[in-house]
Short mmCIF file of C-alpha atoms in Angstrom, two decimals:
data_model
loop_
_atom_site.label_atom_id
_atom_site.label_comp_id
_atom_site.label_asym_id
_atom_site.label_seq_id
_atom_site.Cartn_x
_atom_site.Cartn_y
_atom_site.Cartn_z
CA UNK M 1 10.84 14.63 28.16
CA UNK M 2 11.42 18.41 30.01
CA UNK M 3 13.98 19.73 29.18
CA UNK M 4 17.15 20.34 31.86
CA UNK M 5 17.48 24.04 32.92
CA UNK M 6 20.42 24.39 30.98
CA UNK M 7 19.47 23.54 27.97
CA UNK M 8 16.50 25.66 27.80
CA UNK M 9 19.15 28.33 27.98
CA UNK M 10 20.03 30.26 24.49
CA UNK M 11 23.35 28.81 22.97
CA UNK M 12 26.49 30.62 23.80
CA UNK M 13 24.80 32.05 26.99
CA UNK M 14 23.67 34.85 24.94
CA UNK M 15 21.42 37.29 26.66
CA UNK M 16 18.05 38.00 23.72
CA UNK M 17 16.78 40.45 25.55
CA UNK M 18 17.84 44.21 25.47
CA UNK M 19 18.10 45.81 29.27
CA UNK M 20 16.86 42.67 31.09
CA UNK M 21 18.58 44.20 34.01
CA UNK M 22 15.42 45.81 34.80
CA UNK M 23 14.26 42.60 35.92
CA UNK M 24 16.51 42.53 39.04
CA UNK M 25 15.29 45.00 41.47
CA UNK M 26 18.75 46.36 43.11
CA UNK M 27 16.49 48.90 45.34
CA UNK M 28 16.81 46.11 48.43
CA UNK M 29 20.49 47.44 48.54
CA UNK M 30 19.73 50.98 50.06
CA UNK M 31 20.03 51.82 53.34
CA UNK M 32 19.73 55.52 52.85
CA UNK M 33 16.43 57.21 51.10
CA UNK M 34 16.57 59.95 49.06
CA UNK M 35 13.30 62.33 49.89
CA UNK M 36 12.86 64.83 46.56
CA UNK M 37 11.19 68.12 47.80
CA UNK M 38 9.79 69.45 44.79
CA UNK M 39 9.71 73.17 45.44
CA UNK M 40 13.32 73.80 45.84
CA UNK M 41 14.00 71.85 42.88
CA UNK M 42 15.03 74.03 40.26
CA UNK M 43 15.10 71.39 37.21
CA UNK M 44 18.41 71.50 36.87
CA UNK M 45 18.57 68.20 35.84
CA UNK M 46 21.82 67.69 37.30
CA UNK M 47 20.61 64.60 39.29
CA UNK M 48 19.41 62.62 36.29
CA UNK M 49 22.44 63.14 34.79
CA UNK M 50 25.21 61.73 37.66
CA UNK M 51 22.70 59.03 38.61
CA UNK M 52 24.50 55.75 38.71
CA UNK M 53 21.28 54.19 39.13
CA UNK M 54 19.27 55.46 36.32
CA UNK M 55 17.09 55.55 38.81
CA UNK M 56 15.62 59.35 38.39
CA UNK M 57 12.10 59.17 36.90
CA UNK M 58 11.56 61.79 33.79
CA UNK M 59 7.78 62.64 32.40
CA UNK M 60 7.52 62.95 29.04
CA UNK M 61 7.80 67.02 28.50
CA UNK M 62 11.34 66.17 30.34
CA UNK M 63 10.80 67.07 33.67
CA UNK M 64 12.25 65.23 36.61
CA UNK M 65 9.88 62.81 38.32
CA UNK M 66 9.98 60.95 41.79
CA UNK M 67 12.77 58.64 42.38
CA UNK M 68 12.74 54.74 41.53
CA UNK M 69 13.05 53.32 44.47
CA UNK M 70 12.81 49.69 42.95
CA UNK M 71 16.38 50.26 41.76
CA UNK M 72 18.24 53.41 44.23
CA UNK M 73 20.63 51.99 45.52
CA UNK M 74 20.99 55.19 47.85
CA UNK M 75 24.58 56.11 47.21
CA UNK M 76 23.69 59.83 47.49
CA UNK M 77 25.19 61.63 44.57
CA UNK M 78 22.35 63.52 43.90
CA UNK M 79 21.67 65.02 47.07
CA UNK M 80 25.72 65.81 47.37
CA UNK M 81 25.62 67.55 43.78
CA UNK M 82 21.85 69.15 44.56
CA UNK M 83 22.36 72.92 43.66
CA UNK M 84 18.90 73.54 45.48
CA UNK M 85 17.21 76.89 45.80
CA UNK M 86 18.37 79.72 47.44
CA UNK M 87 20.72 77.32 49.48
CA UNK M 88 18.11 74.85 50.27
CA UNK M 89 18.46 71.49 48.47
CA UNK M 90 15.80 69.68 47.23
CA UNK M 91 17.17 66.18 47.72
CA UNK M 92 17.94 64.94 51.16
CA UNK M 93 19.29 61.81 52.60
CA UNK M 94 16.98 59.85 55.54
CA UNK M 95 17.57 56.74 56.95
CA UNK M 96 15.62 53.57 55.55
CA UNK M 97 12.28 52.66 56.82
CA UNK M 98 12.32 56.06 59.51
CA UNK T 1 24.02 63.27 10.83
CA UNK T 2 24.26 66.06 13.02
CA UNK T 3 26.03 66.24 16.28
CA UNK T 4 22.93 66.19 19.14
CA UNK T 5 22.47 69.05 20.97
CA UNK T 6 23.70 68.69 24.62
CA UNK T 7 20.62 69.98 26.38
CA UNK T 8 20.02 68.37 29.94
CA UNK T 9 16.24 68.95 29.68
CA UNK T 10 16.29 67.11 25.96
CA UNK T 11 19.08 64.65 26.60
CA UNK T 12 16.69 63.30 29.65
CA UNK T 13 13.55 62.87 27.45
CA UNK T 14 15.79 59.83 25.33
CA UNK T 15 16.81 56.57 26.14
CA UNK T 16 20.22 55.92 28.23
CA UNK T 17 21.15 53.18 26.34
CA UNK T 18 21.90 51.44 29.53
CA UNK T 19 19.01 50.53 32.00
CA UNK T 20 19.01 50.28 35.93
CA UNK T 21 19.40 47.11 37.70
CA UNK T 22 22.92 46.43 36.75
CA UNK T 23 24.60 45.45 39.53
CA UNK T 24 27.83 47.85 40.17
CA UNK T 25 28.36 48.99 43.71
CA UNK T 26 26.21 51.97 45.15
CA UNK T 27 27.82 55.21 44.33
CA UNK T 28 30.21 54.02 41.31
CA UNK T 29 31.34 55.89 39.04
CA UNK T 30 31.88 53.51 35.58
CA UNK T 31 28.27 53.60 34.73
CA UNK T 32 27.81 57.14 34.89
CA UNK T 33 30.39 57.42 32.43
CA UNK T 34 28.97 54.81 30.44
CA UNK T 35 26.15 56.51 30.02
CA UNK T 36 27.24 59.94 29.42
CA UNK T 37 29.22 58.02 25.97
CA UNK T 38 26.18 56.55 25.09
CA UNK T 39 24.18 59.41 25.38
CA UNK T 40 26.14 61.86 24.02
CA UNK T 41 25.37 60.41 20.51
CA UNK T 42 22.17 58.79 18.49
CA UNK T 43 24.83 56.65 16.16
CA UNK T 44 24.20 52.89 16.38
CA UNK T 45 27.16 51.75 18.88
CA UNK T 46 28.41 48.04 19.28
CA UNK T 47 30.83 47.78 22.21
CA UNK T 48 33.23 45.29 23.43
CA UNK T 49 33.81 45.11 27.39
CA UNK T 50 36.73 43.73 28.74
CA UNK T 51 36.46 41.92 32.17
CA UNK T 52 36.30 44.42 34.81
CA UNK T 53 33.52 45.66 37.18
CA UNK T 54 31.64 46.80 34.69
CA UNK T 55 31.75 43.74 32.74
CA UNK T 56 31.17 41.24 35.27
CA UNK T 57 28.04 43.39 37.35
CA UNK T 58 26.27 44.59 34.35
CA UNK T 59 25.89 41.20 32.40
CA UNK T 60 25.28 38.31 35.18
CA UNK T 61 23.69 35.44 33.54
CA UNK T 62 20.12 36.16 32.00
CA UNK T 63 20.45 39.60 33.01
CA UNK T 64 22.22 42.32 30.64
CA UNK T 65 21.85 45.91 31.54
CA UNK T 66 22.81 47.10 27.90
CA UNK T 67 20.72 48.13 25.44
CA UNK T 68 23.39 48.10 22.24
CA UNK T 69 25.02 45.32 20.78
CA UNK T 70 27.69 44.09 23.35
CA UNK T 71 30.70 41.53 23.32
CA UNK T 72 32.40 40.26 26.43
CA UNK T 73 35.70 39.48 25.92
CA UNK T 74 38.39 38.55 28.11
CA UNK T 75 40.78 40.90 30.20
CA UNK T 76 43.12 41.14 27.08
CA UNK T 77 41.71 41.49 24.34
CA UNK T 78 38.91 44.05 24.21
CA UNK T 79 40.24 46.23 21.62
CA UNK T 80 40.94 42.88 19.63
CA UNK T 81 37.58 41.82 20.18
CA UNK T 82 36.22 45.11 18.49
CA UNK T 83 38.38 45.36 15.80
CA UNK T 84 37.48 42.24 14.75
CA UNK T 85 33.73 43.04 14.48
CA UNK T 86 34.76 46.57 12.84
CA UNK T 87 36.58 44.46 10.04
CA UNK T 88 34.01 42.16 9.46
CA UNK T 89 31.37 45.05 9.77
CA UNK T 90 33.49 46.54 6.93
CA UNK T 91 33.53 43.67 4.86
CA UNK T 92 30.24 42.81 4.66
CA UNK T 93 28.95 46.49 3.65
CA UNK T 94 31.77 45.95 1.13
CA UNK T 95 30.55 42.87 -0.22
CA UNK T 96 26.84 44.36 0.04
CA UNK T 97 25.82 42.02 2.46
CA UNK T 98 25.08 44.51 5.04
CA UNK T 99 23.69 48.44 4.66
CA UNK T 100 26.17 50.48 6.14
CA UNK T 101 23.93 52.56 8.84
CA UNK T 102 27.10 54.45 9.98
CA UNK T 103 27.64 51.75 13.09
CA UNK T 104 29.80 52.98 15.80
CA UNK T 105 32.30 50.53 17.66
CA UNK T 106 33.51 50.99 20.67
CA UNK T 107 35.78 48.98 23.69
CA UNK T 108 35.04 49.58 27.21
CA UNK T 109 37.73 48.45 29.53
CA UNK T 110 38.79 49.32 33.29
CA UNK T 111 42.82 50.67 33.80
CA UNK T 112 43.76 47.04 34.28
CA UNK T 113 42.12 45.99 31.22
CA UNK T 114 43.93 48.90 29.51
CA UNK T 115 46.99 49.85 31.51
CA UNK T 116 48.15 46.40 31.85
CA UNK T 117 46.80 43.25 30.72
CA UNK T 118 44.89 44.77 27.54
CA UNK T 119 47.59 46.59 26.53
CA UNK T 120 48.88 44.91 23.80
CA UNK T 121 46.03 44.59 21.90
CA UNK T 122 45.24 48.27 22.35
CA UNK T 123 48.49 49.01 20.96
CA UNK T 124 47.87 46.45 18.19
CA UNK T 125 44.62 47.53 17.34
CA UNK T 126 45.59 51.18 17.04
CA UNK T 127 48.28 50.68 14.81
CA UNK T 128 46.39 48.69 12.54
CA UNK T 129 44.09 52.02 11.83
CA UNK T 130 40.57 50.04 12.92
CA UNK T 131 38.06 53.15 12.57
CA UNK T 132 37.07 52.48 16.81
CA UNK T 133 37.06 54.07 20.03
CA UNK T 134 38.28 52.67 23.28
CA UNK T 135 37.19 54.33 26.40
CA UNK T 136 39.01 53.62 29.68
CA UNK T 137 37.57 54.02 32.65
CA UNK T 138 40.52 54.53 35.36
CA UNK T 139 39.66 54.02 38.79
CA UNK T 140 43.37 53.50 39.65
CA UNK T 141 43.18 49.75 40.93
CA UNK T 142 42.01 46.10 39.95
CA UNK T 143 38.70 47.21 41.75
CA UNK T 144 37.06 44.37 41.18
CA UNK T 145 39.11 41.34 42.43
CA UNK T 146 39.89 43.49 45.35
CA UNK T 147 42.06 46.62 45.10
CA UNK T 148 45.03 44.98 43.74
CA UNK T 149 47.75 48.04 42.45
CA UNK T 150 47.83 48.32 38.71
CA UNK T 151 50.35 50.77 36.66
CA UNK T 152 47.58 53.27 37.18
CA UNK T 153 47.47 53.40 40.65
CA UNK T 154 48.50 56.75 41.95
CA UNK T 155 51.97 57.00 43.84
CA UNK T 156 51.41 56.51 48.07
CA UNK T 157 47.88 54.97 47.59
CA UNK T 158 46.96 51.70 49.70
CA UNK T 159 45.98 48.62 47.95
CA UNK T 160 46.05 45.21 48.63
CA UNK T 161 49.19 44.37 47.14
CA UNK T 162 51.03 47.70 47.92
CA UNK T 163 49.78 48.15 51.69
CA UNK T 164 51.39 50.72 53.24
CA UNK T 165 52.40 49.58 57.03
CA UNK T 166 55.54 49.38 58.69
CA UNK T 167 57.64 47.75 55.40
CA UNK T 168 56.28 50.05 52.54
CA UNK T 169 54.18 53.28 53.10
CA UNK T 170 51.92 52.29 49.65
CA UNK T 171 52.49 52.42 46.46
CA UNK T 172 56.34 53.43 45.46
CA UNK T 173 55.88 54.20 42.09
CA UNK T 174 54.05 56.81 39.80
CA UNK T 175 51.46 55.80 37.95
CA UNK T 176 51.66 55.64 33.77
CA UNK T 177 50.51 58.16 31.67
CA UNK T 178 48.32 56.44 29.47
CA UNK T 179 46.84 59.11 27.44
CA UNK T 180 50.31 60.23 26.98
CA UNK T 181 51.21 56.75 25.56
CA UNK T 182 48.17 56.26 23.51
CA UNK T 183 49.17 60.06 22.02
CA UNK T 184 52.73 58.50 20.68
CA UNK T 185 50.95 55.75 18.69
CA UNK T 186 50.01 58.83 16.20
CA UNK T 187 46.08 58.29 16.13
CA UNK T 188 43.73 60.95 15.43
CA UNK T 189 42.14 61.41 18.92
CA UNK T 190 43.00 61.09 22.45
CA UNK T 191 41.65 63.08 25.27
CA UNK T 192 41.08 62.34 28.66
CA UNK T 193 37.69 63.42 30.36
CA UNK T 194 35.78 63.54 33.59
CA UNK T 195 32.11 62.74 34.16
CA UNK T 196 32.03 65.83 36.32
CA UNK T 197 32.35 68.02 33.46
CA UNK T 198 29.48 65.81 31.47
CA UNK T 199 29.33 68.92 28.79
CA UNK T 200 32.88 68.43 27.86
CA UNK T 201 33.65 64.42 28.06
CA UNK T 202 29.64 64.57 25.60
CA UNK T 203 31.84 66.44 23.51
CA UNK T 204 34.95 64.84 23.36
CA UNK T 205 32.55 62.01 22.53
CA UNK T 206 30.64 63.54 19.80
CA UNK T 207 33.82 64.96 18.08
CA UNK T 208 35.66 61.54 18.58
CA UNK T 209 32.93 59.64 16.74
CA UNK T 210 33.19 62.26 13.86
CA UNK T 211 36.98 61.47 13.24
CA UNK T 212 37.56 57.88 11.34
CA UNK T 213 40.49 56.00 12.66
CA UNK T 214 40.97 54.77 16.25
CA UNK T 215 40.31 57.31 18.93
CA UNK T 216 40.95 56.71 22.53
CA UNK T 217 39.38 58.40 25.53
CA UNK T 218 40.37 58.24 29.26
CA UNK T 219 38.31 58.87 31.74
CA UNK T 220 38.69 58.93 35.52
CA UNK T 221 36.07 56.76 37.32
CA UNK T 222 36.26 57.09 41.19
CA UNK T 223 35.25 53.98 43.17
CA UNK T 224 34.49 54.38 46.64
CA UNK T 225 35.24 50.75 47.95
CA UNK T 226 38.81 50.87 46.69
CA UNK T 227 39.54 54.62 47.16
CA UNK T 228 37.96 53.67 50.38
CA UNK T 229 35.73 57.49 50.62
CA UNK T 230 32.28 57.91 51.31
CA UNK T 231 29.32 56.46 48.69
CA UNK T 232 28.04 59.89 47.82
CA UNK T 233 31.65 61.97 46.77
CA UNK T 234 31.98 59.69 43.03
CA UNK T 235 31.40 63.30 41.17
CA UNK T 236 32.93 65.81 43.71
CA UNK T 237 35.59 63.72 43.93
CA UNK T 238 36.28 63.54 40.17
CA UNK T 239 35.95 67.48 40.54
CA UNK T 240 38.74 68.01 42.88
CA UNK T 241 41.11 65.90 40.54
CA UNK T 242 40.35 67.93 37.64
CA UNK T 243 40.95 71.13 40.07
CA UNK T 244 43.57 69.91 40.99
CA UNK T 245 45.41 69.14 37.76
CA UNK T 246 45.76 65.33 38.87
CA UNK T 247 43.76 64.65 35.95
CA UNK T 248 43.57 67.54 33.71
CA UNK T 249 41.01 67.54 30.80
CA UNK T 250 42.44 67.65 27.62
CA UNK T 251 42.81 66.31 24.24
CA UNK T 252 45.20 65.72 21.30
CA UNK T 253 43.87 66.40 17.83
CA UNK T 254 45.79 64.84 15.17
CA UNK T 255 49.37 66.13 17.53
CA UNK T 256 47.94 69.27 18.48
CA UNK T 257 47.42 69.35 22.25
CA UNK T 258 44.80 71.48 23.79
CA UNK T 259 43.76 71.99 27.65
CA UNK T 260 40.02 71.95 27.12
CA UNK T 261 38.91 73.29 30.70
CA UNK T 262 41.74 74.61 32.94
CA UNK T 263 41.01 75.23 36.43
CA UNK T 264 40.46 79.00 37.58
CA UNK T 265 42.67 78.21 40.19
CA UNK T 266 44.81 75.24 40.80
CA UNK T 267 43.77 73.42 43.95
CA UNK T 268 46.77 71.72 46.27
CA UNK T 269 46.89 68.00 45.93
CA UNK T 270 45.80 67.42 49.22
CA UNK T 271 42.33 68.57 48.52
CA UNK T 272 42.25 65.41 46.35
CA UNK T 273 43.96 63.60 48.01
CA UNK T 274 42.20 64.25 52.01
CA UNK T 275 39.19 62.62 51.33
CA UNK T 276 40.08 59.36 50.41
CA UNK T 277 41.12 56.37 52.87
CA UNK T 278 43.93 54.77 50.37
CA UNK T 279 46.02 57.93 51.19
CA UNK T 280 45.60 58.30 54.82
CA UNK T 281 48.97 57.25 55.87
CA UNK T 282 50.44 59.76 53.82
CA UNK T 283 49.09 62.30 56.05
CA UNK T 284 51.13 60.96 58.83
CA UNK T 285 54.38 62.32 60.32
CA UNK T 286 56.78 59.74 59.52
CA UNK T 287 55.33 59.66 55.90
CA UNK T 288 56.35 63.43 55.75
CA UNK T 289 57.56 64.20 52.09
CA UNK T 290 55.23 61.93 50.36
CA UNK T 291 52.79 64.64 50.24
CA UNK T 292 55.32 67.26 48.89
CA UNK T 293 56.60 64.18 46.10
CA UNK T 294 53.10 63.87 44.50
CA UNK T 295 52.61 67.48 44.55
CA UNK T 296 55.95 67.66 42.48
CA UNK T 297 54.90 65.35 40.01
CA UNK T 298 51.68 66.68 39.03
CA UNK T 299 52.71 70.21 38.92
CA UNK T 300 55.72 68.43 37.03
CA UNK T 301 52.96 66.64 34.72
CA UNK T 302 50.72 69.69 34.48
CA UNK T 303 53.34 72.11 33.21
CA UNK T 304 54.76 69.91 30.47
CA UNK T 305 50.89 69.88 29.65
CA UNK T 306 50.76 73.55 29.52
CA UNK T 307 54.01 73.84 27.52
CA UNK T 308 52.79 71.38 24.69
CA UNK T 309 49.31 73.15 24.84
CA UNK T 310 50.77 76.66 24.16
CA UNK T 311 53.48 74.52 21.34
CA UNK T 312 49.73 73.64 19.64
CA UNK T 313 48.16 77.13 20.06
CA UNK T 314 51.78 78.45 18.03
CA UNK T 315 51.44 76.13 15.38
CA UNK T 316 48.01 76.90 14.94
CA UNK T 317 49.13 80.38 14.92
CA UNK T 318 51.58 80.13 12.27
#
């Protein structure tokens, strides 16, 4: 006999699974883009850091990466708090699918 | 262990303890905090979460955005909840049932988890002495049910259930000074924190987890949908309220208060205060004198700060 969908689930609704979250792609909320321009960022690092998102990419020797856009939700925090070089910032805000 | 450097550029290369995908609202400000406490430390950390935003939108069926141990508990009782698991946790390394790996516990709960309906089992579990930390973050309304007022909601602001109109112009009251009141139960630590200044709320943090008893940290959490502002402003907006001495960053070691970054210059409320819908009536003519009232009371607030800082800087003196 299959089992009902409920009782496959784990007893006491417990999740197993560490960061599952990841599974649900929250990117589909945005309806601003962020667009990085790499050579007035400075590495500051500061983006990473107030992301609500987690949703900055970071290589391995710590750098910052392109965005995840399977999970920005495109509040804009970053580009607000952008220091930039020389007065230009390196993340701006565009409207989805221009 | 030693306390982890607080390099952006090595902090980055680790693991945020909490993953993307959780499902607050664009631009909010709890999960940046969360993940500034998580990351300030490499301790093992089990956390309770009282019901709240963050509770409800980053553990939906199936789905849990955490990557340490974590409890949901009800509104009350998340400092119950985690006391609990610190006694037992206790007990067992007592018994030798368990290797003591120096686990951390902490409570996450919203102001009206911790303001209000939690309250008594704060209290409770800070006078029994539970070696914990509970971390509040305040954004100043029952966010998630729909910006209902809580005792942290600031004085004039607009919420469901204090809407200012024609009868009321908002919210009549001042809010409580919880950090204040969590200071008078005589635990170790208490400081209040802002993820703007990341550096110092790491630090608060770190130090916290170094001192055994209960600790408790507040930390202002701006939410865009009930502070009705723009989706982008979570951080500058948390700015401006340190600048401004609305919510000064400070902490109380053991009775000794100290004023861990004071403003170069003091702002005027209204810098805070401009940006944000939930105060726009204020701004109005026949609301004249609201402005000038909540100016009065933080400079009020901020100078008995400044007096019990200096009272801490003489005994340490002496």
């Amino acid at each position: 006999m299959s089992k009902k969908y409920w009782e496959k689930l784990p007893q006491g609704s417990v999740v197993l699974e560490a960061g599952s979250s990841a599974k649900f792609k929250t990117g589909g909320w945005r309806s601003m883009r962020p667009k990085w321009i790499e050579e007035n960022c400075i590495q500051c690092m500061f983006c990473w850091m107030y992301c609500p998102d987690m949703s900055v990419k970071v290589t391995a020797e710590g750098k910052r990466a392109e965005f995840d856009f399977e999970y920005c939700k495109g509040c804009g925090i970053c580009a607000l708090e952008c220091p930039g070089k020389k007065g230009n910032k390196a993340i701006v805000m565009e409207q989805e699918g221009k | 262990m030693t306390t982890k450097p607080l390099r952006l550029r090595e902090l980055a290369k680790g693991d945020e303890r909490i993953s993307h995908g959780h499902r607050m609202c664009s631009g909010c400000g709890a999960p940046i905090v969360v993940k500034q406490v998580l990351m300030a430390t490499d301790y093992p950390i089990v956390a309770s979460n009282a019901t709240g935003c963050l509770e409800v939108s980053t553990c939906i069926q199936e789905y849990t955005a955490w990557k340490i141990p974590w409890i949901h508990s009800a509104f009350e009782n998340a400092a119950a909840t985690i006391s609990g698991v610190e006694a037992m946790y206790r007990s067992l390394v007592k018994q030798g049932k368990l290797e003591d790996r120096n686990v951390k516990f902490v409570a996450f709960g919203g102001d009206g988890g911790t303001y209000d309906i939690g309250f008594q089992s704060l209290s409770g579990a800070m006078e029994r002495g539970h070696d914990m930390m509970y971390i509040c973050y305040d954004n100043g309304a029952y966010m998630n049910t729909g910006i209902q007022r809580s005792s942290a909601t600031p004085f004039g602001a607009n919420t469901t259930t204090c809407p200012a109109g024609d009868v009321i112009p908002g919210k009549l009251q001042q809010r409580k000074d919880m950090t204040k009141i969590m200071a008078a139960h005589g635990i170790p630590y208490v400081a209040q924190a802002s993820p703007s200044s990341w550096m110092d709320l790491m630090k608060k943090v770190q130090k916290a987890f170094e001192i055994k008893g209960p600790k408790f940290l507040n930390v202002i959490s701006p939410c865009n949908r009930g502070w009705r502002s723009r989706t982008d402003d979570a951080i500058a907006l948390s700015k401006l309220a340190v600048e401004t001495c609305y919510w000064p960053l400070y902490e109380i070691e053991n009775g000794v208060t100290r004023v861990t970054i004071k403003p170069k210059e003091k702002k005027p409320l209204v810098d805070f205060l401009k940006p944000q819908g939930r105060f726009k009536h204020m701004f109005s003519p026949e609301n004249a004198g609201m402005l000038t009232q909540a100016q009065e009371y933080v400079d009020a607030q901020w100078n008995q700060l400044l007096k019990e800082a200096a009272a801490g800087e003489a005994d340490k003196a002496e």
